[in-house]
mmCIF file of C-alpha atoms and ligand atoms in Angstrom:
data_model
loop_
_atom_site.group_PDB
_atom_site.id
_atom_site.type_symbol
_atom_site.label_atom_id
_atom_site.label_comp_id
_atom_site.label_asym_id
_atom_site.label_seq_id
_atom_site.Cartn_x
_atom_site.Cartn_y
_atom_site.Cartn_z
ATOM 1 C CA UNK A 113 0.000 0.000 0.000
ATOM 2 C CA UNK A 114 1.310 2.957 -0.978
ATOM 3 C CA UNK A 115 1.387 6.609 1.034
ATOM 4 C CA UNK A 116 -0.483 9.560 0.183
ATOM 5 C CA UNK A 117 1.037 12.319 2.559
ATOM 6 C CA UNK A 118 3.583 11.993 5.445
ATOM 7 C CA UNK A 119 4.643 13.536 8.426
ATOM 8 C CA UNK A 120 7.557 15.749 7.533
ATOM 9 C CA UNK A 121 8.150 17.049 11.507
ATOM 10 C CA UNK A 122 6.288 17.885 14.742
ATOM 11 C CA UNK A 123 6.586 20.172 17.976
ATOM 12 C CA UNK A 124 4.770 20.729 21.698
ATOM 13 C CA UNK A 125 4.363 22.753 24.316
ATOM 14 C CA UNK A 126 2.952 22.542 27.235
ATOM 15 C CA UNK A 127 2.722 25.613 30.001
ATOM 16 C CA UNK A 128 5.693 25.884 32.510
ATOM 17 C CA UNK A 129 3.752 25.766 35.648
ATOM 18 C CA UNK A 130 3.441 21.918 37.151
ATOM 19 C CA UNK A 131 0.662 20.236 39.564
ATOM 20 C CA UNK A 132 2.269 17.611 41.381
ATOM 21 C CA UNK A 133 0.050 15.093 43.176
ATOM 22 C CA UNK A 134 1.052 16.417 46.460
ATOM 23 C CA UNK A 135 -0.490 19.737 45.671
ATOM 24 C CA UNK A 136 -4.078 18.090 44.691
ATOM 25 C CA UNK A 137 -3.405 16.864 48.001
ATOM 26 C CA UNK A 138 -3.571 19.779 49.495
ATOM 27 C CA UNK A 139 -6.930 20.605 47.567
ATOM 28 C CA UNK A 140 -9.033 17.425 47.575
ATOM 29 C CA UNK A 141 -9.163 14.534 50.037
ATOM 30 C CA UNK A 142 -6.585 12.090 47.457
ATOM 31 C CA UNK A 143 -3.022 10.682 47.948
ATOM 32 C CA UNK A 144 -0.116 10.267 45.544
ATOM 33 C CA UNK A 145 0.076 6.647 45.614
ATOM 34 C CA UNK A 146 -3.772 6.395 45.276
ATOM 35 C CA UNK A 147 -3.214 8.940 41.871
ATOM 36 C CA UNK A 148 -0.285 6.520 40.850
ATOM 37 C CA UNK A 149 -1.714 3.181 41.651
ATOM 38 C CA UNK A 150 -5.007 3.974 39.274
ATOM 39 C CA UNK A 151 -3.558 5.994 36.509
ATOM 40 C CA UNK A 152 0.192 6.040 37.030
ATOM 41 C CA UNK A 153 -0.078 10.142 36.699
ATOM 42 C CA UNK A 154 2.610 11.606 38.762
ATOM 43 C CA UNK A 155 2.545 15.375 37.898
ATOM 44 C CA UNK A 156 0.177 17.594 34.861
ATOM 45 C CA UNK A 157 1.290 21.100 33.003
ATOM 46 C CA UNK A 158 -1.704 23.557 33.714
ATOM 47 C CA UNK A 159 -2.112 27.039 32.288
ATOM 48 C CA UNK A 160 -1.966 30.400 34.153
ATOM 49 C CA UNK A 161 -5.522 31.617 33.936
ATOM 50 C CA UNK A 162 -6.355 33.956 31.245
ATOM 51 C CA UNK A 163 -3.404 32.736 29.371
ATOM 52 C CA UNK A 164 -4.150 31.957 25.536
ATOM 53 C CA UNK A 165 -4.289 28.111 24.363
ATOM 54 C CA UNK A 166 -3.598 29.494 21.105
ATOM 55 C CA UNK A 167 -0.172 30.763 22.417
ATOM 56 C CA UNK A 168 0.441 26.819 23.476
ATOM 57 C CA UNK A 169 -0.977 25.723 19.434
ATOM 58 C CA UNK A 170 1.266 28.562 17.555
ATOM 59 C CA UNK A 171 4.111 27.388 19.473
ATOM 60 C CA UNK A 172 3.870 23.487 18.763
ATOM 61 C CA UNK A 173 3.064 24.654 14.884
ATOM 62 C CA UNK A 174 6.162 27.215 14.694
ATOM 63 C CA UNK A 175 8.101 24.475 16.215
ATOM 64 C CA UNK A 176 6.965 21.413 13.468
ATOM 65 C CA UNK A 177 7.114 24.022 10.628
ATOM 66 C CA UNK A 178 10.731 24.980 11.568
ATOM 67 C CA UNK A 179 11.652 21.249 11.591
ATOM 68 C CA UNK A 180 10.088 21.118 8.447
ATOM 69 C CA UNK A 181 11.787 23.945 7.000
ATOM 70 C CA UNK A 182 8.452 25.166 5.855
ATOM 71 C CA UNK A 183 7.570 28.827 5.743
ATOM 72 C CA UNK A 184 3.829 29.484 7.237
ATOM 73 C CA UNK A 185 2.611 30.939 4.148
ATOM 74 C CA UNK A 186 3.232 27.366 2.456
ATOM 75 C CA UNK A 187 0.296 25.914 4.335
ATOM 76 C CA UNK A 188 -2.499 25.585 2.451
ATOM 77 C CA UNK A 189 -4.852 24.169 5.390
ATOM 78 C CA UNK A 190 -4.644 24.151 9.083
ATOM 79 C CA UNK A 191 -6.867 21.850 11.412
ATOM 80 C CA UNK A 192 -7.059 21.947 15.239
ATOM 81 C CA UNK A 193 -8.687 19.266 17.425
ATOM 82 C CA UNK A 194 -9.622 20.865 20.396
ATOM 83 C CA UNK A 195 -13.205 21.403 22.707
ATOM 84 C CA UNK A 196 -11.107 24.476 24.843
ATOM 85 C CA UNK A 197 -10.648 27.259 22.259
ATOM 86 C CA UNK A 198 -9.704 30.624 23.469
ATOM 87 C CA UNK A 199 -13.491 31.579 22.765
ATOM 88 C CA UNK A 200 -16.355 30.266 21.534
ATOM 89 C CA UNK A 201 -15.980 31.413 17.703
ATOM 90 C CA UNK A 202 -13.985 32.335 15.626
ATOM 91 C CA UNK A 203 -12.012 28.748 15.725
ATOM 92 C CA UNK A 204 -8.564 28.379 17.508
ATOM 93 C CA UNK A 205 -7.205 27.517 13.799
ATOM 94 C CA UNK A 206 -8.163 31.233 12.627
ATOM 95 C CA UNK A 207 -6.584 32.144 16.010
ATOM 96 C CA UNK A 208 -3.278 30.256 15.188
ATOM 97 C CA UNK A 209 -3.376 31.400 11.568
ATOM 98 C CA UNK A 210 -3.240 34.544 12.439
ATOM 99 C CA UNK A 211 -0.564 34.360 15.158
ATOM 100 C CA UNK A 212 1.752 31.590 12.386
ATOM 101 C CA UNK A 213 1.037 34.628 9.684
ATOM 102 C CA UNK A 214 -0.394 31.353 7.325
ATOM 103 C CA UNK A 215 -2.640 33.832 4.747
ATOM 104 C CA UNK A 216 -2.879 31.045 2.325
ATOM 105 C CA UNK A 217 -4.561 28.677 4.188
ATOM 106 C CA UNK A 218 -8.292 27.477 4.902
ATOM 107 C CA UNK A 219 -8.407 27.086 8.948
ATOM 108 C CA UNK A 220 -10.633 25.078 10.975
ATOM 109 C CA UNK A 221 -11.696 23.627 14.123
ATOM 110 C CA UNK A 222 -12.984 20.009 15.078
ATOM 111 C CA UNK A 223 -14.529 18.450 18.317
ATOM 112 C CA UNK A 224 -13.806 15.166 18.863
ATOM 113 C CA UNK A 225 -12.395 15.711 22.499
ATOM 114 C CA UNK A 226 -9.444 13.244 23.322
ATOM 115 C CA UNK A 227 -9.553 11.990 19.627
ATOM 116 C CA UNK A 228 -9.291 15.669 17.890
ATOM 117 C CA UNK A 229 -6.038 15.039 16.604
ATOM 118 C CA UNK A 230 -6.571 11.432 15.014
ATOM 119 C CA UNK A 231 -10.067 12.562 13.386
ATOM 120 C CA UNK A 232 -7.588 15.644 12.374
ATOM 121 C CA UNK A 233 -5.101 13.363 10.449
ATOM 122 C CA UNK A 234 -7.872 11.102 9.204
ATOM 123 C CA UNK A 235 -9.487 14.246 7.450
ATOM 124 C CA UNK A 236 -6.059 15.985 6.651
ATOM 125 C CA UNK A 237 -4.981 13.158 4.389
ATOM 126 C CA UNK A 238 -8.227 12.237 2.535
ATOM 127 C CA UNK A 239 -8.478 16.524 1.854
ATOM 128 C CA UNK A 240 -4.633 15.614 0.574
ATOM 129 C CA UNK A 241 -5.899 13.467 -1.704
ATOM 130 C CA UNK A 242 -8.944 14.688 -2.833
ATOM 131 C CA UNK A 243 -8.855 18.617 -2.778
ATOM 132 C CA UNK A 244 -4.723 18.939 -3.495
ATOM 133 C CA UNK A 245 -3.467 20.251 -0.481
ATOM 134 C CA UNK A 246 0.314 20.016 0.084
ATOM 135 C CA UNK A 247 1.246 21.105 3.014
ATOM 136 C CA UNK A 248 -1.086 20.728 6.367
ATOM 137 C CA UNK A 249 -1.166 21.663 9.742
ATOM 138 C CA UNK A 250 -2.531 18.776 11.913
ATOM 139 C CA UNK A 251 -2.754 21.203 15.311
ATOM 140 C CA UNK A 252 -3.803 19.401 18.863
ATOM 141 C CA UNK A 253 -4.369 21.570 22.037
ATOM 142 C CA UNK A 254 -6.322 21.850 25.353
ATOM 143 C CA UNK A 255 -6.792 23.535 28.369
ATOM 144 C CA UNK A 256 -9.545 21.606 30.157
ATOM 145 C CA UNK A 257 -8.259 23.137 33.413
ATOM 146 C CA UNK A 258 -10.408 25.696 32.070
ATOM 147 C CA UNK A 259 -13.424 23.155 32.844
ATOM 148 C CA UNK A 260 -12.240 21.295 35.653
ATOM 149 C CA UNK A 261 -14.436 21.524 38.437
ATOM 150 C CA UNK A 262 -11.683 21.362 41.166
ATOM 151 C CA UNK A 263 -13.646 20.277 44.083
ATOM 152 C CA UNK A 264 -14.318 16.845 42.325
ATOM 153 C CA UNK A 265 -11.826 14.222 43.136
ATOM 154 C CA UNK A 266 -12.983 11.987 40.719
ATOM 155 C CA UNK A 267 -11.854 14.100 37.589
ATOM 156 C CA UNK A 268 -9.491 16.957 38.399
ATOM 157 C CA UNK A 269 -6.614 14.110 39.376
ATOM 158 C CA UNK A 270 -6.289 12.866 35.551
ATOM 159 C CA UNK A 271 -5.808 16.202 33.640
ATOM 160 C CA UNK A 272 -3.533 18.324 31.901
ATOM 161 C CA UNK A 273 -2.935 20.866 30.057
ATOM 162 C CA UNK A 274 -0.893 21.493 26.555
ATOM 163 C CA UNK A 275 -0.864 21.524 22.777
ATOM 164 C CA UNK A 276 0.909 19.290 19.944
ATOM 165 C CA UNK A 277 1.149 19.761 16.006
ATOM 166 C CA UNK A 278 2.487 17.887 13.061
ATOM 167 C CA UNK A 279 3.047 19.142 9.301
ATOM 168 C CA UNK A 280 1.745 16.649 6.371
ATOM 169 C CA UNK A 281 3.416 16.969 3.503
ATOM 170 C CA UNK A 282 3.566 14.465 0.077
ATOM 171 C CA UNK A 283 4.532 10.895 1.024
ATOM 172 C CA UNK A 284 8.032 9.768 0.031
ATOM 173 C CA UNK A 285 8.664 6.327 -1.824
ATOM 174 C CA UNK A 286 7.230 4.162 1.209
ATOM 175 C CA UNK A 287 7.137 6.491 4.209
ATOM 176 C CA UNK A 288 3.953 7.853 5.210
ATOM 177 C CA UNK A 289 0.179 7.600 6.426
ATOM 178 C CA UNK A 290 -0.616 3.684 5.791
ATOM 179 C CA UNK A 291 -3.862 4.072 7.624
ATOM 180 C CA UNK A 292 -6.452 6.207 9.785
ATOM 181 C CA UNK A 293 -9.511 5.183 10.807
ATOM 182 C CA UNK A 294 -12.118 7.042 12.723
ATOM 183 C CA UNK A 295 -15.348 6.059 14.687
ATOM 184 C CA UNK A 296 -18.352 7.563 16.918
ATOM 185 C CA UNK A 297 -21.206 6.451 19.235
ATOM 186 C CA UNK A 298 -23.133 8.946 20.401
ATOM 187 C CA UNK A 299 -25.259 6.656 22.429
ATOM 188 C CA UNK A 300 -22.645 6.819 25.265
ATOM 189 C CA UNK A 301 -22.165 10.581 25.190
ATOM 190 C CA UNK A 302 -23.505 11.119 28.757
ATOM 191 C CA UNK A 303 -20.487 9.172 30.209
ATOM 192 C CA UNK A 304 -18.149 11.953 29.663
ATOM 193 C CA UNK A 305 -19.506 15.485 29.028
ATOM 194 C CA UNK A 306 -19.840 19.264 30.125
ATOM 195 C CA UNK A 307 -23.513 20.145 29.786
ATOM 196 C CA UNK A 308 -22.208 24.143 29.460
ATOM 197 C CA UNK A 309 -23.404 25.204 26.069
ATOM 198 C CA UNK A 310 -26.395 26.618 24.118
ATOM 199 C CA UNK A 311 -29.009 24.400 25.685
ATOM 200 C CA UNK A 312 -27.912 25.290 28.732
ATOM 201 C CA UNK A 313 -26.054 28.944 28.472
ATOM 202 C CA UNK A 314 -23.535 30.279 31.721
ATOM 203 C CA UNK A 315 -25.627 31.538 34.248
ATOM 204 C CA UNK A 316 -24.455 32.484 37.568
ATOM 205 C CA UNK A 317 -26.232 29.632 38.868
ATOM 206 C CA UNK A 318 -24.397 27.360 36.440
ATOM 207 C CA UNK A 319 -21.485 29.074 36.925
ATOM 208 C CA UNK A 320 -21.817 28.935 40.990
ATOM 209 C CA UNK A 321 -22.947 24.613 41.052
ATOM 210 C CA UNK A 322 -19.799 24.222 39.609
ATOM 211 C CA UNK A 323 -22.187 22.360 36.801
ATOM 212 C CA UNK A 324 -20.369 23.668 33.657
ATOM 213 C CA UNK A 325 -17.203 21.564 34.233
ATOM 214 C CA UNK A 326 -16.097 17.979 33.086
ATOM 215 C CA UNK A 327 -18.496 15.495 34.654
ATOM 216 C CA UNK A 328 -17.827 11.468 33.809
ATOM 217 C CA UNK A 329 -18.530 7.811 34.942
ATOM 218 C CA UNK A 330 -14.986 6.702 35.378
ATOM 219 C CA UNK A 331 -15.836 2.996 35.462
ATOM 220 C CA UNK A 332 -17.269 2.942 32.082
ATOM 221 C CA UNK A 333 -15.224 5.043 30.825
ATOM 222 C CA UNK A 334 -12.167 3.159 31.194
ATOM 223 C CA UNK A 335 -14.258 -0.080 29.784
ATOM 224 C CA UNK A 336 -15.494 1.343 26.919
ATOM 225 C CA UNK A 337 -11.477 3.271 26.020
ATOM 226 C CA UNK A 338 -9.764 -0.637 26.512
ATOM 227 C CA UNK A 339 -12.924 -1.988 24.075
ATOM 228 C CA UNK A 340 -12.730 1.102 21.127
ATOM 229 C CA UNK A 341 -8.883 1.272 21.319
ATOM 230 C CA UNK A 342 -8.953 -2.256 20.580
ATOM 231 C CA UNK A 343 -11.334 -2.187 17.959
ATOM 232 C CA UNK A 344 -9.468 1.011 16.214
ATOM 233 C CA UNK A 345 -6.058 -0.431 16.230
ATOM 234 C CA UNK A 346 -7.116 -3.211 14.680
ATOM 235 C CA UNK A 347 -9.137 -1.721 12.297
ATOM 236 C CA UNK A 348 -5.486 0.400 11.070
ATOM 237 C CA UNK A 349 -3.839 -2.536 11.392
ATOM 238 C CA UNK A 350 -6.113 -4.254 9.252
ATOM 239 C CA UNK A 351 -6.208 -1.891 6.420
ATOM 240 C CA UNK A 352 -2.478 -1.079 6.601
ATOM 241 C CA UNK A 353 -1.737 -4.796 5.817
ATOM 242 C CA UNK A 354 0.356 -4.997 8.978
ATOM 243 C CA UNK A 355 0.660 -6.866 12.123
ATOM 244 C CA UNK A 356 0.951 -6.510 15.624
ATOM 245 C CA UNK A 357 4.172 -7.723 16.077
ATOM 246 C CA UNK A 358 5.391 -5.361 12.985
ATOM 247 C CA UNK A 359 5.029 -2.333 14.907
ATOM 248 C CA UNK A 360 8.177 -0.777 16.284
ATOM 249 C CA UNK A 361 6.493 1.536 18.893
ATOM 250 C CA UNK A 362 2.507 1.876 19.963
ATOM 251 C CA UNK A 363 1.506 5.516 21.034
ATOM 252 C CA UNK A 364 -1.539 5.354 22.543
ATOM 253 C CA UNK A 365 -3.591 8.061 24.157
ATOM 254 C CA UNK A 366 -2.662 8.816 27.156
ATOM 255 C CA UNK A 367 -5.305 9.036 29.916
ATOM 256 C CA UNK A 368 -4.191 5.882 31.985
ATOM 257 C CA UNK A 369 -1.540 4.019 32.063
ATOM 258 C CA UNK A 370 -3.630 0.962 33.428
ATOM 259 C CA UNK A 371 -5.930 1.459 29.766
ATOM 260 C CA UNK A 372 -2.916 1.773 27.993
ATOM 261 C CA UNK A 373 -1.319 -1.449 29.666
ATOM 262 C CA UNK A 374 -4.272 -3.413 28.657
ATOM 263 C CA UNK A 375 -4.412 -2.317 25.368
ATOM 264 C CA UNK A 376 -0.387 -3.436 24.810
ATOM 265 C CA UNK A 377 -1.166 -6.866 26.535
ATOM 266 C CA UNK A 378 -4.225 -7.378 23.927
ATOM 267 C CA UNK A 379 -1.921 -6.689 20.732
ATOM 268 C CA UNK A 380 0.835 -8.822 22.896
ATOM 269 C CA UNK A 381 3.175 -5.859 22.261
ATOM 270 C CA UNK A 382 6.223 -5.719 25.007
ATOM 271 C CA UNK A 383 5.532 -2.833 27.227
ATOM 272 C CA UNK A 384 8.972 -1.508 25.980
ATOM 273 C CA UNK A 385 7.138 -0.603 22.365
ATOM 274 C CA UNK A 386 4.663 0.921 24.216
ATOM 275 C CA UNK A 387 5.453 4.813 24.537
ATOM 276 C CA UNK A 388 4.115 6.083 28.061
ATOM 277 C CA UNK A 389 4.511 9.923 29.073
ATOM 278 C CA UNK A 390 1.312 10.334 31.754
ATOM 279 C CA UNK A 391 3.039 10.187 34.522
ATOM 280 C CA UNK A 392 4.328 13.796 33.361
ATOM 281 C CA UNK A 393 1.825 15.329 31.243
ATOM 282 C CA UNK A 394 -1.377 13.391 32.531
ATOM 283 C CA UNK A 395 -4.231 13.178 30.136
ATOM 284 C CA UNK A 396 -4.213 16.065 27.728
ATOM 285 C CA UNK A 397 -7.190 15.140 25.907
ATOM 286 C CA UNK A 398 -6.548 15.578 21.600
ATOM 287 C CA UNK A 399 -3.120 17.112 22.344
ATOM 288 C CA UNK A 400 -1.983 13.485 24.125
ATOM 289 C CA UNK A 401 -0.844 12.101 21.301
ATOM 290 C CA UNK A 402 1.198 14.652 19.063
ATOM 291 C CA UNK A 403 2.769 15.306 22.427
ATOM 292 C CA UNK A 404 4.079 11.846 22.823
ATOM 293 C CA UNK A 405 4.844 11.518 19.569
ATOM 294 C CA UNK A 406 6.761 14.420 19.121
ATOM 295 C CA UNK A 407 8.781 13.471 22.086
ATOM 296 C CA UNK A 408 9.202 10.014 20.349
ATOM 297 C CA UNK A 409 10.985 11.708 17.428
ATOM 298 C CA UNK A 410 12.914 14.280 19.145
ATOM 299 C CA UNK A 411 14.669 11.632 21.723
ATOM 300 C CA UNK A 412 15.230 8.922 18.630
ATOM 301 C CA UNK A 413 12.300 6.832 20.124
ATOM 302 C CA UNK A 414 11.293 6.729 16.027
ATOM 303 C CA UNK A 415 14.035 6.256 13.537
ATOM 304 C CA UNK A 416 13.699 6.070 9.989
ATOM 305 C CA UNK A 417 11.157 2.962 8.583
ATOM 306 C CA UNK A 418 10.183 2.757 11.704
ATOM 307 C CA UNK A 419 6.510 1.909 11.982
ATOM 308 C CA UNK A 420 4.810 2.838 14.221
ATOM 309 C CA UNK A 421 0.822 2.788 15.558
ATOM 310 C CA UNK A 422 -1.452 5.612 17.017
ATOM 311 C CA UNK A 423 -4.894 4.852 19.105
ATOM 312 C CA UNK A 424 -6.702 7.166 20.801
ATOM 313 C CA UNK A 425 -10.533 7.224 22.736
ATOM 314 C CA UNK A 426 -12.853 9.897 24.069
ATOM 315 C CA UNK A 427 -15.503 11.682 24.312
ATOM 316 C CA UNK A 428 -18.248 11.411 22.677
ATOM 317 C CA UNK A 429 -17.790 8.667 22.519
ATOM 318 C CA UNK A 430 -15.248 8.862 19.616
ATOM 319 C CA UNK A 431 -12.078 6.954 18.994
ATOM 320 C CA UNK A 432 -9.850 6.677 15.952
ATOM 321 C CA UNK A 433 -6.373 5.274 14.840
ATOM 322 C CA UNK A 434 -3.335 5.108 12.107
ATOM 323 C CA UNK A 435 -0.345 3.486 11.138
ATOM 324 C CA UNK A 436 2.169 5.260 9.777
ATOM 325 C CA UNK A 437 5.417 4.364 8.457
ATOM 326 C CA UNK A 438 7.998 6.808 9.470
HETATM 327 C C1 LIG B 18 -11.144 7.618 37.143
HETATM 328 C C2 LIG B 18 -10.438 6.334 37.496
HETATM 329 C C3 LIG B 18 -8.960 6.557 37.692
HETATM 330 C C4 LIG B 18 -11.015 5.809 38.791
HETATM 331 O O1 LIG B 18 -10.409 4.579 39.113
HETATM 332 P P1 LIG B 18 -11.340 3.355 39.559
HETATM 333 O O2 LIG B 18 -10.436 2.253 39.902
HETATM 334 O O3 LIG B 18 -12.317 3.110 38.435
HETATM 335 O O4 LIG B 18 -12.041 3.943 40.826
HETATM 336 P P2 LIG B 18 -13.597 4.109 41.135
HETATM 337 O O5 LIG B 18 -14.202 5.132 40.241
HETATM 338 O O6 LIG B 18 -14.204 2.745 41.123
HETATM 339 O O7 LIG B 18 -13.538 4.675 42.584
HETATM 340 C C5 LIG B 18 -13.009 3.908 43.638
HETATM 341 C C6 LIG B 18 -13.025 4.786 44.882
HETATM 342 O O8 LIG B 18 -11.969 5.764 44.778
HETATM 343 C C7 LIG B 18 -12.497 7.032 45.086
HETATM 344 N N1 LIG B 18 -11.746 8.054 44.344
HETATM 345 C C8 LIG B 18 -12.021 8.581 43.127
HETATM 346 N N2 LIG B 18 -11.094 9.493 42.827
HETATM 347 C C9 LIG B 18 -10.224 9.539 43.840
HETATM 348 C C10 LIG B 18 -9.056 10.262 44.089
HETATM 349 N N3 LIG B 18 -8.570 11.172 43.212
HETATM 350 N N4 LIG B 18 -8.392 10.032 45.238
HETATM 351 C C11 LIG B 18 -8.835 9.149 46.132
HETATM 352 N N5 LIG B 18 -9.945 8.423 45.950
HETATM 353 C C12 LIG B 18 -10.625 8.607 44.808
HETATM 354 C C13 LIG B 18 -13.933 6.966 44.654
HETATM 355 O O9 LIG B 18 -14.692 7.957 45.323
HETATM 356 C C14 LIG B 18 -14.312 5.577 45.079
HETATM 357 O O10 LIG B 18 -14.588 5.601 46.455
HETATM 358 P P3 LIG B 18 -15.808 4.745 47.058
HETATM 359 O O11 LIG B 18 -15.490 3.317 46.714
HETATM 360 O O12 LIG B 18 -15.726 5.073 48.504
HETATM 361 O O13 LIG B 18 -17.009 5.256 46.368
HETATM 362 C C15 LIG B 18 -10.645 5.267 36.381
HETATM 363 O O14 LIG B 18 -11.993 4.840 36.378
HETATM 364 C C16 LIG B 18 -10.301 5.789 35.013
HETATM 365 O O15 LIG B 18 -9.180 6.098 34.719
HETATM 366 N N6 LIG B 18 -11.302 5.870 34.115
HETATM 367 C C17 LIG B 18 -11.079 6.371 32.781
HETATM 368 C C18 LIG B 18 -11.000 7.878 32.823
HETATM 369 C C19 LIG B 18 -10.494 8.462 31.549
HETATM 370 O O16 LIG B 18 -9.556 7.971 30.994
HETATM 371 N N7 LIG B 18 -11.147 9.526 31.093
HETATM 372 C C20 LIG B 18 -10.771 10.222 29.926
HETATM 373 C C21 LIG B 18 -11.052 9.409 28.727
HETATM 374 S S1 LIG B 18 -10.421 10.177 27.316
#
């Protein structure tokens, strides 16, 4: 099978200022090894308030165009998974557009919470090969600390805040996208949700009931993300003609390292191809996984034909997948 578009570099960047467990201790009746034991999260980047998310997005895209050696006004298209824009409209891609100076692109926002970026390159390449794009931003960010309600131990232990990117550009010989594959079900959508919105505008009341803030069943969350990831890296795998035991490193989303253990054991994949960075980021929601894969690249984790396998799960419920050869 032969690649349509590649990855020609990435970047993140995540805000300097780090929650450690001990200081949620210090705000909600938890412990460090009780954080640890059930999702192996150790510490999570979150944002100054009033800071701008698309400060975090334009530097992760400066930083992968750079790499790239491509000039912002080369970019024909830029998408940006994300459900934490600075505002409600315009879209955090318009917002990054105009901070990257990219006049010649189109710009755009999708929600697909923790699976923005995956939907992202799913829709990135098939625009590559059906509208002629060359050069795409893929952008990732989040600041759900934004919605956390912090009073609510079951929730504002897992996440984090930051922002990844990658640039496609036209596959070479081999190396590229092999596969992406995206699905819903909407059915599930009240496990994981923030009713804040135009059913229900901010009131003060709203507001006060700390309503408007991330509310979820953890239990079944954490089944359904072991069932979909399994189901979407198989599906990639499947239509990328490769197996399991083929892939040189497995990035999966990372909410918990316990999911992300279970999905490794499933594929039988040794934990050492399995790339884990929660324990320092925590879950970061669409920006999880160009994070971890840009770290990947920069410390040599991926080397050249590598191939290597991205799963993610969220909201939604959504979850989505790819194989790419590097
Ligand atoms: C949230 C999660 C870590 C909870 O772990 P769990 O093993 O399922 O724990 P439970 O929800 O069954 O809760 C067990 C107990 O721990 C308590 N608890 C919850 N959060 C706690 C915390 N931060 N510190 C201490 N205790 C906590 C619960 O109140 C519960 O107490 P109870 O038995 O007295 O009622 C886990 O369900 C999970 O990771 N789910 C997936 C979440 C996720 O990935 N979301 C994003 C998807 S993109």
């Amino acid at each position: 099978m032969n690649p349509f578009s590649r990855i020609l570099a990435s970047g993140h960047a995540v805000p300097p200022r780090i929650l450690t467990n001990a200081d949620l201790e210090k705000i909600v009746d938890t412990s460090d090894s009780w954080i640890v034991e059930r999702t192996g999260i150790r510490q999570r980047h979150i944002a100054e308030p009033g800071s701008a998310l698309s400060d975090l997005a334009m530097d992760a895209a400066q930083q992968a165009l750079d790499k790239a050696g491509i000039s912002a006004e080369d970019v024909d298209l830029i998408i940006a998974g994300t459900v934490t824009a600075d505002m409600k409209f315009p879209s955090l891609a318009c917002l990054v557009q105009e901070k990257l100076g990219a006049n010649n692109a189109a710009a755009f926002d999708l929600s697909a919470a923790c699976s923005g970026f995956l939907y992202g390159l799913h829709i990135a390449n098939s625009l590559m090969q059906t509208a002629g794009y060359k050069h795409v931003l893929v952008i990732a960010a989040e600041m759900l600390s934004s919605m956390i309600n912090w009073q609510d131990r079951n929730t504002c232990v897992l996440f984090g805040d930051g922002a990844g990117a990658v640039v496609l550009g036209p596959a070479d010989d081999n190396r590229g996208i092999l596969s992406t594959y995206m699905k819903s079900d909407g059915r599930h959508h009240g496990l994981l949700y923030n009713p804040g919105g135009s059913q229900r505008p901010l009131t003060h009341e709203l507001i006060d009931s700390n309503e408007a803030t991330i509310h979820m069943e953890g239990r079944e969350v954490f089944r359904h993300a072991v069932v979909s990831m399994t189901d979407a890296l198989h599906e990639a795998l499947k239509l990328a003609q490769i197996a399991p035991e083929a892939l040189t490193l497995l990035i999966p989303h990372q909410a918990n390292v316990r999911i992300i253990e279970a999905i490794g054991k499933r594929f039988k994949i040794a934990p050492e191809k399995v790339y884990v960075n929660v324990d320092r980021f925590g879950n970061t929601s669409a920006a999880s996984i160009p994070i971890a894969l840009d770290e990947a690249l920069s410390t040599g984790h991926i080397q050249p034909g590598d191939v290597v396998g991205l799963v993610t799960f969220g909201a939604g419920l959504t979850w989505s997948s790819s194989i790419i050869r590097f």
